[in-house]
mmCIF file with all atom_site columns, C-alpha atoms in Angstrom:
data_model
loop_
_atom_site.group_PDB
_atom_site.id
_atom_site.type_symbol
_atom_site.label_atom_id
_atom_site.label_alt_id
_atom_site.label_comp_id
_atom_site.label_asym_id
_atom_site.label_entity_id
_atom_site.label_seq_id
_atom_site.pdbx_PDB_ins_code
_atom_site.Cartn_x
_atom_site.Cartn_y
_atom_site.Cartn_z
_atom_site.occupancy
_atom_site.B_iso_or_equiv
_atom_site.pdbx_formal_charge
_atom_site.auth_seq_id
_atom_site.auth_comp_id
_atom_site.auth_asym_id
_atom_site.auth_atom_id
_atom_site.pdbx_PDB_model_num
ATOM 1   C CA . MET A 1 1   ? 55.237  86.915 40.054  1.00 0.00 ? 1   MET A CA 1
ATOM 2   C CA . LYS A 1 2   ? 53.692  87.741 43.368  1.00 0.00 ? 2   LYS A CA 1
ATOM 3   C CA . SER A 1 3   ? 55.171  85.407 45.245  1.00 0.00 ? 3   SER A CA 1
ATOM 4   C CA . ILE A 1 4   ? 58.977  85.975 43.974  1.00 0.00 ? 4   ILE A CA 1
ATOM 5   C CA . ILE A 1 5   ? 58.394  89.760 44.800  1.00 0.00 ? 5   ILE A CA 1
ATOM 6   C CA . SER A 1 6   ? 56.975  89.012 48.348  1.00 0.00 ? 6   SER A CA 1
ATOM 7   C CA . SER A 1 7   ? 59.811  86.262 48.657  1.00 0.00 ? 7   SER A CA 1
ATOM 8   C CA . ALA A 1 8   ? 62.536  88.601 47.901  1.00 0.00 ? 8   ALA A CA 1
ATOM 9   C CA . LEU A 1 9   ? 61.036  91.260 50.361  1.00 0.00 ? 9   LEU A CA 1
ATOM 10  C CA . ILE A 1 10  ? 61.165  88.720 52.928  1.00 0.00 ? 10  ILE A CA 1
ATOM 11  C CA . VAL A 1 11  ? 64.827  87.948 52.186  1.00 0.00 ? 11  VAL A CA 1
ATOM 12  C CA . ALA A 1 12  ? 65.600  91.297 52.026  1.00 0.00 ? 12  ALA A CA 1
ATOM 13  C CA . ALA A 1 13  ? 64.002  91.945 55.896  1.00 0.00 ? 13  ALA A CA 1
ATOM 14  C CA . ALA A 1 14  ? 66.037  88.708 57.298  1.00 0.00 ? 14  ALA A CA 1
ATOM 15  C CA . VAL A 1 15  ? 69.656  90.012 55.734  1.00 0.00 ? 15  VAL A CA 1
ATOM 16  C CA . MET A 1 16  ? 68.457  93.968 56.931  1.00 0.00 ? 16  MET A CA 1
ATOM 17  C CA . ALA A 1 17  ? 67.881  92.155 60.358  1.00 0.00 ? 17  ALA A CA 1
ATOM 18  C CA . LEU A 1 18  ? 70.850  90.425 60.581  1.00 0.00 ? 18  LEU A CA 1
ATOM 19  C CA . CYS A 1 19  ? 72.884  93.171 59.536  1.00 0.00 ? 19  CYS A CA 1
ATOM 20  C CA . SER A 1 20  ? 72.077  95.094 62.363  1.00 0.00 ? 20  SER A CA 1
ATOM 21  C CA . VAL A 1 21  ? 72.937  93.041 64.838  1.00 0.00 ? 21  VAL A CA 1
ATOM 22  C CA . ASP A 1 22  ? 75.986  94.320 66.996  1.00 0.00 ? 22  ASP A CA 1
ATOM 23  C CA . PRO A 1 23  ? 78.687  91.554 66.340  1.00 0.00 ? 23  PRO A CA 1
ATOM 24  C CA . ALA A 1 24  ? 80.325  92.695 69.692  1.00 0.00 ? 24  ALA A CA 1
ATOM 25  C CA . ALA A 1 25  ? 76.767  92.059 71.969  1.00 0.00 ? 25  ALA A CA 1
ATOM 26  C CA . ALA A 1 26  ? 76.284  88.830 69.731  1.00 0.00 ? 26  ALA A CA 1
ATOM 27  C CA . ALA A 1 27  ? 80.272  87.403 70.250  1.00 0.00 ? 27  ALA A CA 1
ATOM 28  C CA . ALA A 1 28  ? 79.620  88.752 73.975  1.00 0.00 ? 28  ALA A CA 1
ATOM 29  C CA . ARG A 1 29  ? 76.638  86.069 74.459  1.00 0.00 ? 29  ARG A CA 1
ATOM 30  C CA . VAL A 1 30  ? 77.911  83.831 72.807  1.00 0.00 ? 30  VAL A CA 1
ATOM 31  C CA . ALA A 1 31  ? 81.058  83.117 73.982  1.00 0.00 ? 31  ALA A CA 1
ATOM 32  C CA . PRO A 1 32  ? 82.508  85.429 77.585  1.00 0.00 ? 32  PRO A CA 1
ATOM 33  C CA . HIS A 1 33  ? 85.955  84.955 76.195  1.00 0.00 ? 33  HIS A CA 1
ATOM 34  C CA . ILE A 1 34  ? 87.340  86.149 72.705  1.00 0.00 ? 34  ILE A CA 1
ATOM 35  C CA . VAL A 1 35  ? 89.936  83.538 70.997  1.00 0.00 ? 35  VAL A CA 1
ATOM 36  C CA . GLY A 1 36  ? 93.320  85.342 70.763  1.00 0.00 ? 36  GLY A CA 1
ATOM 37  C CA . GLY A 1 37  ? 93.761  88.161 72.488  1.00 0.00 ? 37  GLY A CA 1
ATOM 38  C CA . TRP A 1 38  ? 95.981  88.745 76.156  1.00 0.00 ? 38  TRP A CA 1
ATOM 39  C CA . LYS A 1 39  ? 93.544  90.085 78.467  1.00 0.00 ? 39  LYS A CA 1
ATOM 40  C CA . PRO A 1 40  ? 94.619  90.833 82.803  1.00 0.00 ? 40  PRO A CA 1
ATOM 41  C CA . ILE A 1 41  ? 93.738  87.975 85.014  1.00 0.00 ? 41  ILE A CA 1
ATOM 42  C CA . LYS A 1 42  ? 90.489  90.136 86.829  1.00 0.00 ? 42  LYS A CA 1
ATOM 43  C CA . ASP A 1 43  ? 91.126  88.442 90.293  1.00 0.00 ? 43  ASP A CA 1
ATOM 44  C CA . VAL A 1 44  ? 94.554  86.934 90.618  1.00 0.00 ? 44  VAL A CA 1
ATOM 45  C CA . SER A 1 45  ? 93.519  85.806 94.260  1.00 0.00 ? 45  SER A CA 1
ATOM 46  C CA . ASP A 1 46  ? 90.920  83.079 92.841  1.00 0.00 ? 46  ASP A CA 1
ATOM 47  C CA . PRO A 1 47  ? 91.935  79.639 94.109  1.00 0.00 ? 47  PRO A CA 1
ATOM 48  C CA . ASN A 1 48  ? 92.378  78.080 90.327  1.00 0.00 ? 48  ASN A CA 1
ATOM 49  C CA . ILE A 1 49  ? 94.970  80.819 89.569  1.00 0.00 ? 49  ILE A CA 1
ATOM 50  C CA . GLN A 1 50  ? 96.772  80.505 92.910  1.00 0.00 ? 50  GLN A CA 1
ATOM 51  C CA . GLU A 1 51  ? 96.746  76.572 92.793  1.00 0.00 ? 51  GLU A CA 1
ATOM 52  C CA . LEU A 1 52  ? 98.037  77.239 88.586  1.00 0.00 ? 52  LEU A CA 1
ATOM 53  C CA . GLY A 1 53  ? 100.672 79.813 90.112  1.00 0.00 ? 53  GLY A CA 1
ATOM 54  C CA . GLY A 1 54  ? 101.747 76.881 92.992  1.00 0.00 ? 54  GLY A CA 1
ATOM 55  C CA . TRP A 1 55  ? 101.866 73.936 90.496  1.00 0.00 ? 55  TRP A CA 1
ATOM 56  C CA . ALA A 1 56  ? 103.891 76.013 87.577  1.00 0.00 ? 56  ALA A CA 1
ATOM 57  C CA . VAL A 1 57  ? 106.748 76.691 90.862  1.00 0.00 ? 57  VAL A CA 1
ATOM 58  C CA . SER A 1 58  ? 106.766 72.973 91.176  1.00 0.00 ? 58  SER A CA 1
ATOM 59  C CA . GLU A 1 59  ? 106.932 71.722 88.053  1.00 0.00 ? 59  GLU A CA 1
ATOM 60  C CA . HIS A 1 60  ? 110.119 74.129 87.694  1.00 0.00 ? 60  HIS A CA 1
ATOM 61  C CA . VAL A 1 61  ? 111.662 73.031 90.956  1.00 0.00 ? 61  VAL A CA 1
ATOM 62  C CA . LYS A 1 62  ? 111.185 69.680 89.539  1.00 0.00 ? 62  LYS A CA 1
ATOM 63  C CA . LYS A 1 63  ? 113.605 70.689 86.633  1.00 0.00 ? 63  LYS A CA 1
ATOM 64  C CA . ALA A 1 64  ? 116.069 72.976 88.409  1.00 0.00 ? 64  ALA A CA 1
ATOM 65  C CA . ASN A 1 65  ? 116.045 71.271 91.914  1.00 0.00 ? 65  ASN A CA 1
ATOM 66  C CA . ASP A 1 66  ? 116.430 74.473 93.243  1.00 0.00 ? 66  ASP A CA 1
ATOM 67  C CA . GLY A 1 67  ? 114.041 74.675 96.562  1.00 0.00 ? 67  GLY A CA 1
ATOM 68  C CA . LEU A 1 68  ? 111.903 77.618 95.094  1.00 0.00 ? 68  LEU A CA 1
ATOM 69  C CA . ARG A 1 69  ? 108.864 77.676 97.385  1.00 0.00 ? 69  ARG A CA 1
ATOM 70  C CA . PHE A 1 70  ? 105.635 79.172 96.052  1.00 0.00 ? 70  PHE A CA 1
ATOM 71  C CA . GLY A 1 71  ? 104.277 82.531 97.512  1.00 0.00 ? 71  GLY A CA 1
ATOM 72  C CA . LYS A 1 72  ? 101.267 83.586 95.543  1.00 0.00 ? 72  LYS A CA 1
ATOM 73  C CA . VAL A 1 73  ? 100.259 84.789 92.009  1.00 0.00 ? 73  VAL A CA 1
ATOM 74  C CA . VAL A 1 74  ? 100.374 88.677 92.104  1.00 0.00 ? 74  VAL A CA 1
ATOM 75  C CA . SER A 1 75  ? 99.913  89.565 88.688  1.00 0.00 ? 75  SER A CA 1
ATOM 76  C CA . GLY A 1 76  ? 99.247  87.708 85.341  1.00 0.00 ? 76  GLY A CA 1
ATOM 77  C CA . GLU A 1 77  ? 97.169  87.708 81.746  1.00 0.00 ? 77  GLU A CA 1
ATOM 78  C CA . GLU A 1 78  ? 94.984  84.863 80.168  1.00 0.00 ? 78  GLU A CA 1
ATOM 79  C CA . GLN A 1 79  ? 95.013  84.228 76.215  1.00 0.00 ? 79  GLN A CA 1
ATOM 80  C CA . VAL A 1 80  ? 91.904  81.999 74.816  1.00 0.00 ? 80  VAL A CA 1
ATOM 81  C CA . VAL A 1 81  ? 93.083  79.340 72.900  1.00 0.00 ? 81  VAL A CA 1
ATOM 82  C CA . SER A 1 82  ? 91.983  75.543 72.330  1.00 0.00 ? 82  SER A CA 1
ATOM 83  C CA . GLY A 1 83  ? 92.475  76.043 76.442  1.00 0.00 ? 83  GLY A CA 1
ATOM 84  C CA . MET A 1 84  ? 94.356  78.401 78.337  1.00 0.00 ? 84  MET A CA 1
ATOM 85  C CA . ASN A 1 85  ? 97.694  80.466 77.857  1.00 0.00 ? 85  ASN A CA 1
ATOM 86  C CA . TYR A 1 86  ? 98.434  82.481 81.367  1.00 0.00 ? 86  TYR A CA 1
ATOM 87  C CA . LYS A 1 87  ? 101.297 84.719 81.779  1.00 0.00 ? 87  LYS A CA 1
ATOM 88  C CA . LEU A 1 88  ? 101.689 85.001 85.523  1.00 0.00 ? 88  LEU A CA 1
ATOM 89  C CA . VAL A 1 89  ? 104.050 86.870 87.945  1.00 0.00 ? 89  VAL A CA 1
ATOM 90  C CA . ILE A 1 90  ? 104.986 84.669 91.113  1.00 0.00 ? 90  ILE A CA 1
ATOM 91  C CA . GLU A 1 91  ? 106.275 85.452 94.103  1.00 0.00 ? 91  GLU A CA 1
ATOM 92  C CA . ALA A 1 92  ? 108.505 82.916 95.821  1.00 0.00 ? 92  ALA A CA 1
ATOM 93  C CA . THR A 1 93  ? 111.379 82.416 97.979  1.00 0.00 ? 93  THR A CA 1
ATOM 94  C CA . ASN A 1 94  ? 114.518 80.586 97.089  1.00 0.00 ? 94  ASN A CA 1
ATOM 95  C CA . GLY A 1 95  ? 116.502 77.962 99.327  1.00 0.00 ? 95  GLY A CA 1
ATOM 96  C CA . GLU A 1 96  ? 118.337 80.557 101.060 1.00 0.00 ? 96  GLU A CA 1
ATOM 97  C CA . GLY A 1 97  ? 115.143 82.523 102.235 1.00 0.00 ? 97  GLY A CA 1
ATOM 98  C CA . LYS A 1 98  ? 115.635 85.266 99.566  1.00 0.00 ? 98  LYS A CA 1
ATOM 99  C CA . SER A 1 99  ? 112.034 86.366 98.410  1.00 0.00 ? 99  SER A CA 1
ATOM 100 C CA . GLY A 1 100 ? 111.798 87.063 94.521  1.00 0.00 ? 100 GLY A CA 1
ATOM 101 C CA . THR A 1 101 ? 109.466 87.343 91.568  1.00 0.00 ? 101 THR A CA 1
ATOM 102 C CA . TYR A 1 102 ? 108.986 84.943 88.987  1.00 0.00 ? 102 TYR A CA 1
ATOM 103 C CA . GLY A 1 103 ? 107.530 85.203 85.328  1.00 0.00 ? 103 GLY A CA 1
ATOM 104 C CA . ALA A 1 104 ? 105.515 81.887 84.636  1.00 0.00 ? 104 ALA A CA 1
ATOM 105 C CA . ALA A 1 105 ? 104.316 80.665 81.160  1.00 0.00 ? 105 ALA A CA 1
ATOM 106 C CA . VAL A 1 106 ? 101.608 78.004 81.366  1.00 0.00 ? 106 VAL A CA 1
ATOM 107 C CA . TYR A 1 107 ? 99.294  76.433 78.810  1.00 0.00 ? 107 TYR A CA 1
ATOM 108 C CA . GLU A 1 108 ? 95.898  75.208 80.166  1.00 0.00 ? 108 GLU A CA 1
ATOM 109 C CA . GLN A 1 109 ? 92.951  72.566 78.603  1.00 0.00 ? 109 GLN A CA 1
ATOM 110 C CA . GLU A 1 110 ? 90.994  71.915 81.905  1.00 0.00 ? 110 GLU A CA 1
ATOM 111 C CA . TRP A 1 111 ? 88.826  69.546 79.296  1.00 0.00 ? 111 TRP A CA 1
ATOM 112 C CA . THR A 1 112 ? 91.650  67.031 78.905  1.00 0.00 ? 112 THR A CA 1
ATOM 113 C CA . LYS A 1 113 ? 93.292  67.868 82.035  1.00 0.00 ? 113 LYS A CA 1
ATOM 114 C CA . THR A 1 114 ? 96.373  69.055 80.248  1.00 0.00 ? 114 THR A CA 1
ATOM 115 C CA . ARG A 1 115 ? 98.798  71.494 81.873  1.00 0.00 ? 115 ARG A CA 1
ATOM 116 C CA . GLN A 1 116 ? 102.315 72.496 80.339  1.00 0.00 ? 116 GLN A CA 1
ATOM 117 C CA . LEU A 1 117 ? 104.683 74.946 81.978  1.00 0.00 ? 117 LEU A CA 1
ATOM 118 C CA . LEU A 1 118 ? 105.878 76.601 78.815  1.00 0.00 ? 118 LEU A CA 1
ATOM 119 C CA . ALA A 1 119 ? 108.455 79.238 80.755  1.00 0.00 ? 119 ALA A CA 1
ATOM 120 C CA . PHE A 1 120 ? 109.607 80.147 83.975  1.00 0.00 ? 120 PHE A CA 1
ATOM 121 C CA . GLU A 1 121 ? 112.580 82.823 84.962  1.00 0.00 ? 121 GLU A CA 1
ATOM 122 C CA . PRO A 1 122 ? 113.720 85.384 87.087  1.00 0.00 ? 122 PRO A CA 1
ATOM 123 C CA . ALA A 1 123 ? 111.194 88.428 86.730  1.00 0.00 ? 123 ALA A CA 1
ATOM 124 C CA . ASN A 1 124 ? 113.321 91.950 85.795  1.00 0.00 ? 124 ASN A CA 1
#
């Protein structure tokens, strides 16, 4: 009987300890990104983000053949999925030399070296 009570007390103490853990703090230690939510890209000057913007423009040009030239990514958002979704705001110059702003949606999965241009259009 004593061992049953001791076991019950140990289980109760373990449950209380687990319940007292801050879920947000635990999630931050486990994964730096939370799946599903969109968040602003902290550093759009990051070389990977700029390269991704240039890639998006070149993929667009392959389809549209409009001579658009990449300038830079000026802002954007990212979403953790099985990989990353990006919504990028890109400055680019058209074939006539006029600068404009464009929106691009890109999916990237680094470990499989997969990239897809989901959307590309002039920004309003």
